[in-house]
mmCIF file of C-alpha atoms in Angstrom:
data_model
loop_
_atom_site.group_PDB
_atom_site.id
_atom_site.type_symbol
_atom_site.label_atom_id
_atom_site.label_comp_id
_atom_site.label_asym_id
_atom_site.label_seq_id
_atom_site.Cartn_x
_atom_site.Cartn_y
_atom_site.Cartn_z
ATOM 1 C CA UNK A 27 115.012 117.792 110.531
ATOM 2 C CA UNK A 28 114.607 119.032 113.888
ATOM 3 C CA UNK A 29 112.881 122.096 112.596
ATOM 4 C CA UNK A 30 110.552 119.863 110.651
ATOM 5 C CA UNK A 31 109.580 117.426 113.357
ATOM 6 C CA UNK A 32 108.798 120.284 116.085
ATOM 7 C CA UNK A 33 106.466 121.936 113.256
ATOM 8 C CA UNK A 34 104.943 118.530 112.310
ATOM 9 C CA UNK A 35 104.188 118.095 116.232
ATOM 10 C CA UNK A 36 102.979 121.393 116.474
ATOM 11 C CA UNK A 37 100.541 121.235 113.372
ATOM 12 C CA UNK A 38 99.238 117.944 114.492
ATOM 13 C CA UNK A 39 98.759 119.099 118.087
ATOM 14 C CA UNK A 40 96.836 122.179 116.938
ATOM 15 C CA UNK A 41 94.861 120.201 114.604
ATOM 16 C CA UNK A 42 93.701 117.700 117.107
ATOM 17 C CA UNK A 43 92.619 120.411 119.399
ATOM 18 C CA UNK A 44 90.439 121.806 116.571
ATOM 19 C CA UNK A 45 89.159 118.593 115.301
ATOM 20 C CA UNK A 46 88.474 116.808 118.580
ATOM 21 C CA UNK A 47 85.160 118.514 119.443
ATOM 22 C CA UNK A 48 83.812 117.639 115.891
ATOM 23 C CA UNK A 49 83.746 113.648 116.532
ATOM 24 C CA UNK A 50 84.123 112.808 113.196
ATOM 25 C CA UNK A 51 83.946 108.935 113.154
ATOM 26 C CA UNK A 52 83.896 105.969 110.799
ATOM 27 C CA UNK A 53 81.778 102.715 112.137
ATOM 28 C CA UNK A 54 84.440 99.953 111.394
ATOM 29 C CA UNK A 55 82.731 96.712 112.861
ATOM 30 C CA UNK A 56 80.322 95.585 115.250
ATOM 31 C CA UNK A 57 81.807 94.207 118.450
ATOM 32 C CA UNK A 58 79.459 92.914 120.424
ATOM 33 C CA UNK A 59 75.485 92.566 120.842
ATOM 34 C CA UNK A 60 74.758 95.733 122.414
ATOM 35 C CA UNK A 61 72.128 98.045 121.176
ATOM 36 C CA UNK A 62 72.877 100.629 118.818
ATOM 37 C CA UNK A 63 76.412 102.155 118.771
ATOM 38 C CA UNK A 64 77.114 100.492 122.172
ATOM 39 C CA UNK A 65 78.566 97.401 120.583
ATOM 40 C CA UNK A 66 80.338 99.051 117.562
ATOM 41 C CA UNK A 67 84.067 100.198 117.100
ATOM 42 C CA UNK A 68 84.461 103.500 115.479
ATOM 43 C CA UNK A 69 87.716 104.985 113.671
ATOM 44 C CA UNK A 70 87.779 108.410 114.886
ATOM 45 C CA UNK A 71 89.598 111.319 113.139
ATOM 46 C CA UNK A 72 90.994 112.287 116.428
ATOM 47 C CA UNK A 73 92.488 109.019 117.079
ATOM 48 C CA UNK A 74 94.317 109.153 114.055
ATOM 49 C CA UNK A 75 95.707 112.589 114.724
ATOM 50 C CA UNK A 76 96.457 111.438 118.325
ATOM 51 C CA UNK A 77 98.185 108.341 117.032
ATOM 52 C CA UNK A 78 100.340 110.929 114.615
ATOM 53 C CA UNK A 79 101.180 113.140 117.824
ATOM 54 C CA UNK A 80 102.663 110.511 119.893
ATOM 55 C CA UNK A 81 104.746 109.090 116.838
ATOM 56 C CA UNK A 82 106.026 112.726 115.988
ATOM 57 C CA UNK A 83 106.920 113.224 119.868
ATOM 58 C CA UNK A 84 108.619 109.915 119.705
ATOM 59 C CA UNK A 85 110.646 110.646 116.769
ATOM 60 C CA UNK A 86 111.389 114.378 118.068
ATOM 61 C CA UNK A 87 112.551 112.795 121.375
ATOM 62 C CA UNK A 88 114.522 110.047 119.419
ATOM 63 C CA UNK A 89 116.102 112.825 117.538
ATOM 64 C CA UNK A 90 117.147 115.024 120.482
ATOM 65 C CA UNK A 91 118.655 111.808 122.225
ATOM 66 C CA UNK A 92 120.844 111.188 118.989
ATOM 67 C CA UNK A 93 122.106 114.387 118.926
ATOM 68 C CA UNK A 94 123.094 114.341 122.739
ATOM 69 C CA UNK A 95 124.371 110.927 122.393
ATOM 70 C CA UNK A 96 126.929 112.769 119.633
ATOM 71 C CA UNK A 97 128.227 114.895 122.515
ATOM 72 C CA UNK A 98 128.219 112.041 125.202
ATOM 73 C CA UNK A 99 124.951 112.689 126.931
ATOM 74 C CA UNK A 100 121.995 110.291 127.274
ATOM 75 C CA UNK A 101 118.932 112.464 126.843
ATOM 76 C CA UNK A 102 116.408 110.047 125.716
ATOM 77 C CA UNK A 103 114.653 109.234 129.208
ATOM 78 C CA UNK A 104 115.778 112.916 130.563
ATOM 79 C CA UNK A 105 113.582 114.517 127.770
ATOM 80 C CA UNK A 106 110.763 112.239 129.883
ATOM 81 C CA UNK A 107 112.025 113.701 133.019
ATOM 82 C CA UNK A 108 108.853 115.177 134.081
ATOM 83 C CA UNK A 109 106.990 111.630 134.452
ATOM 84 C CA UNK A 110 110.111 110.237 136.320
ATOM 85 C CA UNK A 111 110.541 113.158 138.856
ATOM 86 C CA UNK A 112 106.893 114.095 139.457
ATOM 87 C CA UNK A 113 105.503 110.872 140.384
ATOM 88 C CA UNK A 114 103.226 110.717 137.514
ATOM 89 C CA UNK A 115 104.656 107.602 136.054
ATOM 90 C CA UNK A 116 103.548 105.298 139.133
ATOM 91 C CA UNK A 117 100.045 106.992 138.911
ATOM 92 C CA UNK A 118 99.684 106.519 135.047
ATOM 93 C CA UNK A 119 100.952 102.613 135.548
ATOM 94 C CA UNK A 120 98.550 101.812 138.227
ATOM 95 C CA UNK A 121 95.482 103.696 136.585
ATOM 96 C CA UNK A 122 96.290 101.508 133.310
ATOM 97 C CA UNK A 123 96.909 98.590 135.258
ATOM 98 C CA UNK A 124 93.202 98.841 136.926
ATOM 99 C CA UNK A 125 92.134 99.477 133.624
ATOM 100 C CA UNK A 126 94.146 96.483 131.904
ATOM 101 C CA UNK A 127 92.600 94.193 134.877
ATOM 102 C CA UNK A 128 88.712 95.420 134.168
ATOM 103 C CA UNK A 129 89.250 93.708 130.903
ATOM 104 C CA UNK A 130 89.071 90.269 132.494
ATOM 105 C CA UNK A 131 85.797 91.402 134.138
ATOM 106 C CA UNK A 132 83.884 92.537 131.347
ATOM 107 C CA UNK A 133 81.006 91.046 129.643
ATOM 108 C CA UNK A 134 82.186 91.700 126.267
ATOM 109 C CA UNK A 135 86.134 91.339 126.026
ATOM 110 C CA UNK A 136 86.518 92.660 122.426
ATOM 111 C CA UNK A 137 84.725 95.927 123.528
ATOM 112 C CA UNK A 138 86.765 96.170 126.459
ATOM 113 C CA UNK A 139 89.972 95.772 124.515
ATOM 114 C CA UNK A 140 88.971 98.392 122.175
ATOM 115 C CA UNK A 141 88.245 100.925 124.930
ATOM 116 C CA UNK A 142 91.419 99.858 126.518
ATOM 117 C CA UNK A 143 93.449 100.567 123.296
ATOM 118 C CA UNK A 144 91.802 103.932 122.935
ATOM 119 C CA UNK A 145 92.535 104.627 126.631
ATOM 120 C CA UNK A 146 96.373 103.721 126.234
ATOM 121 C CA UNK A 147 96.397 105.991 123.198
ATOM 122 C CA UNK A 148 95.201 108.889 125.174
ATOM 123 C CA UNK A 149 97.355 108.831 128.200
ATOM 124 C CA UNK A 150 100.252 108.480 125.393
ATOM 125 C CA UNK A 151 98.672 111.876 124.088
ATOM 126 C CA UNK A 152 98.532 113.519 127.522
ATOM 127 C CA UNK A 153 102.437 112.483 127.646
ATOM 128 C CA UNK A 154 103.110 113.609 124.219
ATOM 129 C CA UNK A 155 101.113 116.842 124.888
ATOM 130 C CA UNK A 156 102.959 117.671 128.314
ATOM 131 C CA UNK A 157 106.455 117.041 126.399
ATOM 132 C CA UNK A 158 105.135 119.493 123.462
ATOM 133 C CA UNK A 159 104.336 122.011 125.988
ATOM 134 C CA UNK A 160 107.504 121.427 128.371
ATOM 135 C CA UNK A 161 109.649 121.619 125.371
ATOM 136 C CA UNK A 162 108.365 125.153 123.995
ATOM 137 C CA UNK A 163 107.385 123.524 120.765
ATOM 138 C CA UNK A 164 103.724 124.978 121.681
ATOM 139 C CA UNK A 165 103.090 127.561 124.256
ATOM 140 C CA UNK A 166 100.238 127.534 126.605
ATOM 141 C CA UNK A 167 98.852 130.723 125.685
ATOM 142 C CA UNK A 168 98.429 129.466 122.020
ATOM 143 C CA UNK A 169 96.734 126.237 123.072
ATOM 144 C CA UNK A 170 94.243 128.348 125.340
ATOM 145 C CA UNK A 171 93.782 130.815 122.528
ATOM 146 C CA UNK A 172 92.365 127.565 120.080
ATOM 147 C CA UNK A 173 89.485 127.345 122.719
#
């Protein structure tokens, strides 16, 4: 199962890199009175793949932590040690907090909540991508070769 989750995470990661520049989207509904596309919510294909990447990495980390618990080690939080040790977590928390506070000052609350949800998703993608590269599921040379 671990090999399948690694392959799933790698496949989703590469497919996300390939499809990201195309901007394939579907208008879901109108959020505000803005002209044209400014007040509309879109469902992007990259958002779906980003969500799949975050879920597959969380499942992969949970599986590794379950295997580590069998041998008496708690590894769930250790697998995210690059966040805790490098001081990235406080910066991410501060950044997301500022973005969350900006919701209260926005003219259109629905548009700001939609934008905040997409921002939160892509912060999760950044953390998931860092985990995928750090764990060796995807090599940096292959990522750069895609571009």
